[in-house]
Every structure is written in structure tokens, then in C-alpha cells.
Short mmCIF file of C-alpha atoms in Angstrom, two decimals:
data_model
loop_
_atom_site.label_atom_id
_atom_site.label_comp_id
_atom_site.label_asym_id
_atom_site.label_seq_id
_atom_site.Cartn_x
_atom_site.Cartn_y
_atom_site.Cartn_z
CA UNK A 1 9.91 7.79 26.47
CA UNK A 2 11.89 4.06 25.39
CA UNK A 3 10.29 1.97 23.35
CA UNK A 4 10.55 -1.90 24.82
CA UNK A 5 10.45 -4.88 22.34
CA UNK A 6 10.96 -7.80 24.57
CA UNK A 7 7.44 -8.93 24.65
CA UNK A 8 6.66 -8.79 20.57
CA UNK A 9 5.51 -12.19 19.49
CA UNK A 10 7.42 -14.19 17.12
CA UNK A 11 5.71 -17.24 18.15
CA UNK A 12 3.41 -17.42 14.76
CA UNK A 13 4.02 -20.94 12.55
CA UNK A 14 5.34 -20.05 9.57
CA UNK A 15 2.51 -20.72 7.21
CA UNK A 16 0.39 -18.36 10.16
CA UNK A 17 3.00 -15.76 8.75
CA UNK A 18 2.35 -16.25 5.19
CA UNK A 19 -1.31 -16.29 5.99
CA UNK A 20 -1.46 -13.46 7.75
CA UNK A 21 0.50 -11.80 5.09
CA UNK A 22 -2.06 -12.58 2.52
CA UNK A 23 -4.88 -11.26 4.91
CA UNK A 24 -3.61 -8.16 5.35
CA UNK A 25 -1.50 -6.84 2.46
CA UNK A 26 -2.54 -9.20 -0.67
CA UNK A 27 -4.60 -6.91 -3.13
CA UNK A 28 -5.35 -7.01 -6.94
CA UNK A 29 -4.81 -4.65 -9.81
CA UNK A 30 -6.58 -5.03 -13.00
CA UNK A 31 -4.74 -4.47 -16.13
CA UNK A 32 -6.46 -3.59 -19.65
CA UNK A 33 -4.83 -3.39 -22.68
CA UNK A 34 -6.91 -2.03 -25.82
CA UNK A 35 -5.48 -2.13 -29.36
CA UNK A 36 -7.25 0.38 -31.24
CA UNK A 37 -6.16 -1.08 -34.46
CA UNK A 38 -8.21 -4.32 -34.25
CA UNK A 39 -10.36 -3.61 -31.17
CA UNK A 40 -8.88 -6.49 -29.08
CA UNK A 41 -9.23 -6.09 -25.18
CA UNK A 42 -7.34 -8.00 -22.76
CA UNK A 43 -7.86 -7.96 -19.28
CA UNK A 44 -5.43 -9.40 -16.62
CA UNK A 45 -5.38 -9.79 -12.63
CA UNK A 46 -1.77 -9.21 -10.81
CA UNK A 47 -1.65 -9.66 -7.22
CA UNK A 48 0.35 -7.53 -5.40
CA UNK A 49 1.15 -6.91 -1.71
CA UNK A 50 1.68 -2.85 -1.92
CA UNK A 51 2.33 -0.67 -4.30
CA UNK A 52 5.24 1.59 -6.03
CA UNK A 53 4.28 5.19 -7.24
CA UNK A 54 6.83 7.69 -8.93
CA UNK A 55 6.23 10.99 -7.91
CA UNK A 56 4.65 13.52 -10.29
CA UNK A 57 5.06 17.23 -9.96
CA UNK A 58 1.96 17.71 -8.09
CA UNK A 59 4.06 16.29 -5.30
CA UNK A 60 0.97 13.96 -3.55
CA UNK A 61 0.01 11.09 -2.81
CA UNK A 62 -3.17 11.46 -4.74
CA UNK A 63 -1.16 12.76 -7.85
CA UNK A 64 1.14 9.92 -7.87
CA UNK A 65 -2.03 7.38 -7.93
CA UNK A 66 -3.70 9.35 -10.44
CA UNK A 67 -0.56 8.74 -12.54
CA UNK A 68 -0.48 5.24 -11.58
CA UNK A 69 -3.83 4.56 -13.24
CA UNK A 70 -4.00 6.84 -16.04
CA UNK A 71 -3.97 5.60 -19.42
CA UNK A 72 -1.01 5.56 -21.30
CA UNK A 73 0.06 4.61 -24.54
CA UNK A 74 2.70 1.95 -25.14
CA UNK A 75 4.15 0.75 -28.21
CA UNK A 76 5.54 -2.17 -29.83
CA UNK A 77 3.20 -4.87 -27.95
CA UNK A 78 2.27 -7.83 -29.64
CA UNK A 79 -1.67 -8.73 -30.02
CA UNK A 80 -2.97 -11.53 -29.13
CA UNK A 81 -5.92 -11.01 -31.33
CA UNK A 82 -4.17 -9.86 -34.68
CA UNK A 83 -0.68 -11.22 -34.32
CA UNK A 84 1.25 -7.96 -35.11
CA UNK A 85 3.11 -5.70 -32.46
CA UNK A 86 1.07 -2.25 -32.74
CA UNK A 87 0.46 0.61 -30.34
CA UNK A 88 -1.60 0.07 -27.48
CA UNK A 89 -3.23 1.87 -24.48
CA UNK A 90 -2.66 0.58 -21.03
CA UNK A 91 -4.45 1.37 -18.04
CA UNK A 92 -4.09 -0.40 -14.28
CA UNK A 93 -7.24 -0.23 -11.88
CA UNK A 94 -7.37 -1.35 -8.64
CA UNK A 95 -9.49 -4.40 -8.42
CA UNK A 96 -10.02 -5.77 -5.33
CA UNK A 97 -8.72 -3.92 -2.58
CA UNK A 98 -6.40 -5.11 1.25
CA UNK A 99 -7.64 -4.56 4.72
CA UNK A 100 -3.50 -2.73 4.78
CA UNK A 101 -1.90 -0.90 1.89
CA UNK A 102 1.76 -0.55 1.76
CA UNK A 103 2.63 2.49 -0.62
CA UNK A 104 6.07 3.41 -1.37
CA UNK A 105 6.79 6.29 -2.68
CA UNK A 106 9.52 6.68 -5.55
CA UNK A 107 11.86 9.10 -3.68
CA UNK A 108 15.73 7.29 -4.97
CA UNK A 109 16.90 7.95 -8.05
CA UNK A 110 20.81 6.34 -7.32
CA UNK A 111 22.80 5.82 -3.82
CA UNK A 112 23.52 9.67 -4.31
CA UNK A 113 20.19 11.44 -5.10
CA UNK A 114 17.10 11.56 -3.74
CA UNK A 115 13.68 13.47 -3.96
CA UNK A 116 13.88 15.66 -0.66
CA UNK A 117 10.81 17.63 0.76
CA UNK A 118 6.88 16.64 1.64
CA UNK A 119 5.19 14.93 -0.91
CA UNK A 120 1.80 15.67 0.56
CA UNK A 121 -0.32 12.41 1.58
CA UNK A 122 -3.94 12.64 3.20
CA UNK A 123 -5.14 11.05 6.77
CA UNK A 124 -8.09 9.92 4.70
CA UNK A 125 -7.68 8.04 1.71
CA UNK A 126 -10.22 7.35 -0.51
CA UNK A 127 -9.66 5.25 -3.71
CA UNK A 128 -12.55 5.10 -5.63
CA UNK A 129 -11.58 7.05 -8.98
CA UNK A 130 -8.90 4.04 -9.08
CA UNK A 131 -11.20 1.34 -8.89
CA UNK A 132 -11.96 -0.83 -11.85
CA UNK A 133 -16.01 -1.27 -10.01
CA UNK A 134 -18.33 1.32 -8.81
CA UNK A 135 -17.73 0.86 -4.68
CA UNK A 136 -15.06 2.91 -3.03
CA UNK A 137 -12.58 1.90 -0.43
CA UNK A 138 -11.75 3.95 1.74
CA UNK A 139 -8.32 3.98 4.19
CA UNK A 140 -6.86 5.63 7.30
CA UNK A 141 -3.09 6.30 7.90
CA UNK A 142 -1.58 4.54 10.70
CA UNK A 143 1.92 5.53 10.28
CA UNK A 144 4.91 5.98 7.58
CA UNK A 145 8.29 5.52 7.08
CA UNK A 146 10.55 8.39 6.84
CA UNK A 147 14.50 8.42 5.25
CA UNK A 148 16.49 10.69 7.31
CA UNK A 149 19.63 10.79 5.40
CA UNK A 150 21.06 13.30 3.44
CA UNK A 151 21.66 11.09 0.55
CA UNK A 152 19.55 7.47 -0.77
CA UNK A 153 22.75 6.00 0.57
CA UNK A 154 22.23 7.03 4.44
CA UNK A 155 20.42 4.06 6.23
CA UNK A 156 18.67 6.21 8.82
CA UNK A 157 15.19 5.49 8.97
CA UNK A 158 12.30 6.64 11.71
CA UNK A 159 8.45 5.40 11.83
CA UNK A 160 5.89 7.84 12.93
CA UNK A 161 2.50 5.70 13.99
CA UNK A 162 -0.92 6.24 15.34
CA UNK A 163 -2.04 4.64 18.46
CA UNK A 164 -4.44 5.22 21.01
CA UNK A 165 -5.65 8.56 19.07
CA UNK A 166 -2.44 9.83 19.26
CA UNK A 167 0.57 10.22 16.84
CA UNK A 168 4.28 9.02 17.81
CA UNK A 169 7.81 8.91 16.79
CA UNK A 170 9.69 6.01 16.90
CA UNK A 171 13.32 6.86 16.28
CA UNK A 172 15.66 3.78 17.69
CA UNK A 173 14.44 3.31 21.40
CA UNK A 174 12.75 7.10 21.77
CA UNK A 175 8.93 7.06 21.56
CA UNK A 176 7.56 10.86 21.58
CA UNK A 177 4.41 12.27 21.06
CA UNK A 178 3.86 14.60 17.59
CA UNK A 179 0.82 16.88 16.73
CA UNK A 180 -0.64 16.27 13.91
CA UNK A 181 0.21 19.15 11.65
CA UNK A 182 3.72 18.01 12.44
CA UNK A 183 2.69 14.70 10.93
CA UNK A 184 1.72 16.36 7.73
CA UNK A 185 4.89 18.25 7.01
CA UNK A 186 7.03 14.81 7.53
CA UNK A 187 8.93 13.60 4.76
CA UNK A 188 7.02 10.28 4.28
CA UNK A 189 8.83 7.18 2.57
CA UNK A 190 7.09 4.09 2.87
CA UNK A 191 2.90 5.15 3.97
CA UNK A 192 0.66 2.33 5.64
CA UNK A 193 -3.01 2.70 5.25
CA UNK A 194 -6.08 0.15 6.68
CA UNK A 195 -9.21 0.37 5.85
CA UNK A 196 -12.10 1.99 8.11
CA UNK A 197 -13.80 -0.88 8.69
CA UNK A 198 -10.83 -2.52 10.53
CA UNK A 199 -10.84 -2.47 14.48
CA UNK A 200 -7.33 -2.29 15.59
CA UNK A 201 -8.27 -3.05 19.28
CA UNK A 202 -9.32 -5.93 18.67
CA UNK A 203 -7.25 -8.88 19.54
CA UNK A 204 -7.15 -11.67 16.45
CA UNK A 205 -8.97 -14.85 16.89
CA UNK A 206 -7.84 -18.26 15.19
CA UNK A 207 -10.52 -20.70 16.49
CA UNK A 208 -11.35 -21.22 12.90
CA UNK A 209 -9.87 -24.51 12.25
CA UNK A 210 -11.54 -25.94 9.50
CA UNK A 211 -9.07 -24.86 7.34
CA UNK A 212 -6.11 -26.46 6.25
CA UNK A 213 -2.66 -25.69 7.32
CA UNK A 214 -1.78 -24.53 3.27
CA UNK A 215 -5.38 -23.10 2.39
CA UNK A 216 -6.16 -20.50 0.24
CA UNK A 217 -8.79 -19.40 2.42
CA UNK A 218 -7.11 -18.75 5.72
CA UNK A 219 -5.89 -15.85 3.69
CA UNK A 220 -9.40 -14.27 5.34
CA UNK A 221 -9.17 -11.89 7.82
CA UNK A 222 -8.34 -13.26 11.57
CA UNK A 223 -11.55 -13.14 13.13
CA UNK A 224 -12.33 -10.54 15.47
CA UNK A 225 -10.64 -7.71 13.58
CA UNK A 226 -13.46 -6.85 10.95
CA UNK A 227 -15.76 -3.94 12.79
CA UNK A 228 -19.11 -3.75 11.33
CA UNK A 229 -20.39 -0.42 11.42
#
């Protein structure tokens, strides 16, 4: 089947776009440093909108975030607490979590080589041992990214999504059903997750206008789209 585009909106504001870009995608890592030589801790917050994982030899998604957030030593760092530039160990946690996570994984190493084959990626995500706190988040995929050339250099790209139960291809204007054991065995680029708790089917409302054009706060979630189980 052909896949129409004529009736997507673009008829968002642009601060709507930024704002709706910070509702869905804007998360937090935590950062800690620890200097074992003077017992100075420092603890920073980075926003990011999606994340970048190298991919380990386990060859999954889960491996990659376990490498992500496992402790590592770096040296040469300067401390703020003693002054001197020592070895340190560095760990990043997720700290506050999106409704949508954009994870990328590593798969180019130069315009001519590539990482080729499944990296392995659940339907179910849950990201609790990467959490900085004690409450887990867990995530659904809703579709991915694949690179279909040959080499990092070949800009063919397809999407595979879920919709209405169902999973699709989306290759230029063809739209075709796929089974989900064909879904696992794709060679998955860019992955989109949202979390559980978020009702697709529901259409966004912004009605809420006590906020200011340039607020922080209409970062929220449009309302309408949070499903309370």
C-alpha cells in the first residue's frame, strides 16, 4: 500500500515546536564523579534529547546501556575539591526520564565502514538498573530506523513503526505489513521508545493557556496524552 503525506500538519507556531520537543524527548542524565584520593563527589545534571550508545560485543540494546552507565575510570581530571588533576571514576545515571526516547545506536565507524547485522533490542524496555532513584521506567518500541546501504556512505534509509497493533514498513511511498519476528531480526539504526503510560490515540489538547508563549512549563505533556492506568 502508498503512504500519503498531504494531510501532515505543519501548522504548529514555532515555539509549539520547541515545546513540544521538550515534552516529548527532553530527559536528564546524572553524572557523578568520585575522586578516591580526597573523597570529593560531584554531581551534575545534563539534559539531553536522546541518547548515543556504542555497541559492545554483547550486540544489544541492553548491553550497550549497561556500558553506557557503568563506571569507568578516567584520568587526568582536575578536582574541584583538592586542586590537583588525579584519577577519577565516572558513572552516568539516568535521572529523570522522557515520555519518547530517541536511541541511536553507534553503527559508523567512517563513510566506508559500518557495524552490519542485528544488534538485538527488546519490545519492552525497562530502565531501572540505569536509574540514579529507586522507580523504574518502563518503554515500548514504536518503530526504528534502519540503514540500508552497503556502506555508512549509502543514504538509504527505511522506518518500520507500530500502529494500530500492527507493525509496518515504510520504505519511500510503500507501506507493508511485517510480523513481528521479522521486526526483531531488522537491522535497527535509530530505536524510538514511549513510555507505557502514554496513550497514543489520544488526540493532544492545548486549552491550557495560562502559560506563556516562552514558558518553561509548557514543556508538560499536551493534555490528553497521559493514560492513567
Amino acid at each position: 500500500m502508498k503512504f500519503n503525506d498531504s494531510k501532515v500538519l505543519s501548522d504548529r507556531k514555532p515555539h509549539q515546536a520547541i515545546n513540544l520537543a521538550k515534552a516529548f524527548f527532553l530527559c536528564h542524565t546524572s553524572s557523578t564523579l568520585i575522586f578516591p584520593s580526597c573523597q570529593y563527589v560531584s554531581i551534575r545534571s545534563k539534559p539531553c534529547y536522546g541518547f548515543s550508545l556504542g555497541i559492545t560485543k554483547e550486540r544489544s540494546l541492553i548491553g550497550a546501556f549497561s556500558f553506557y552507565t557503568k563506571t569507568k575510570e578516567i584520568s587526568d581530571v582536575s578536582c574541584d575539591g583538592c586542586g590537583l588533576k588525579v584519577v577519577a571514576k565516572k558513572r552516568v545515571l539516568l535521572e529523570e526520564g522522557a515520555p519518547f526516547l530517541i536511541i541511536q545506536l553507534n553503527r559508523f565507524f567512517s563513510p566506508e565502514d559500518r557495524i552490519k547485522g542485528c544488534i538485538t533490542f527488546p519490545l519492552s524496555l525497562d530502565l531501572a538498573p540505569y536509574y540514579s532513584s529507586s522507580k523504574g521506567m518502563h518503554y515500548e518500541l514504536y518503530g526504528f530506523i534502519v540503514h540500508a546501504g552497503e556502506y555508512a556512505s549509502s543514504w538509504h534509509y527505511y522506518n518500520v513503526i507500530f500502529e494500530s497493533s500492527s507493525w509496518y514498513k515504510l520504505n519511500n511511498e510503500d507501506f507493508d505489513p511485517v510480523d513481528e519476528q521479522e521486526v526483531l531480526k531488522q537491522e535497527a539504526y535509530t530505536l524510538f521508545y514511549r513510555r507505557h503510560t502514554i496513550d497514543m490515540n489520544a488526540m493532544p489538547s492545548y486549552s491550557d493557556t495560562s502559560l506563556g508563549e516562552n514558558s518553561e512549563e509548557e514543556r508538560l505533556i499536551p493534555l490528553g496524552m497521559i493514560h492513567h492506568p
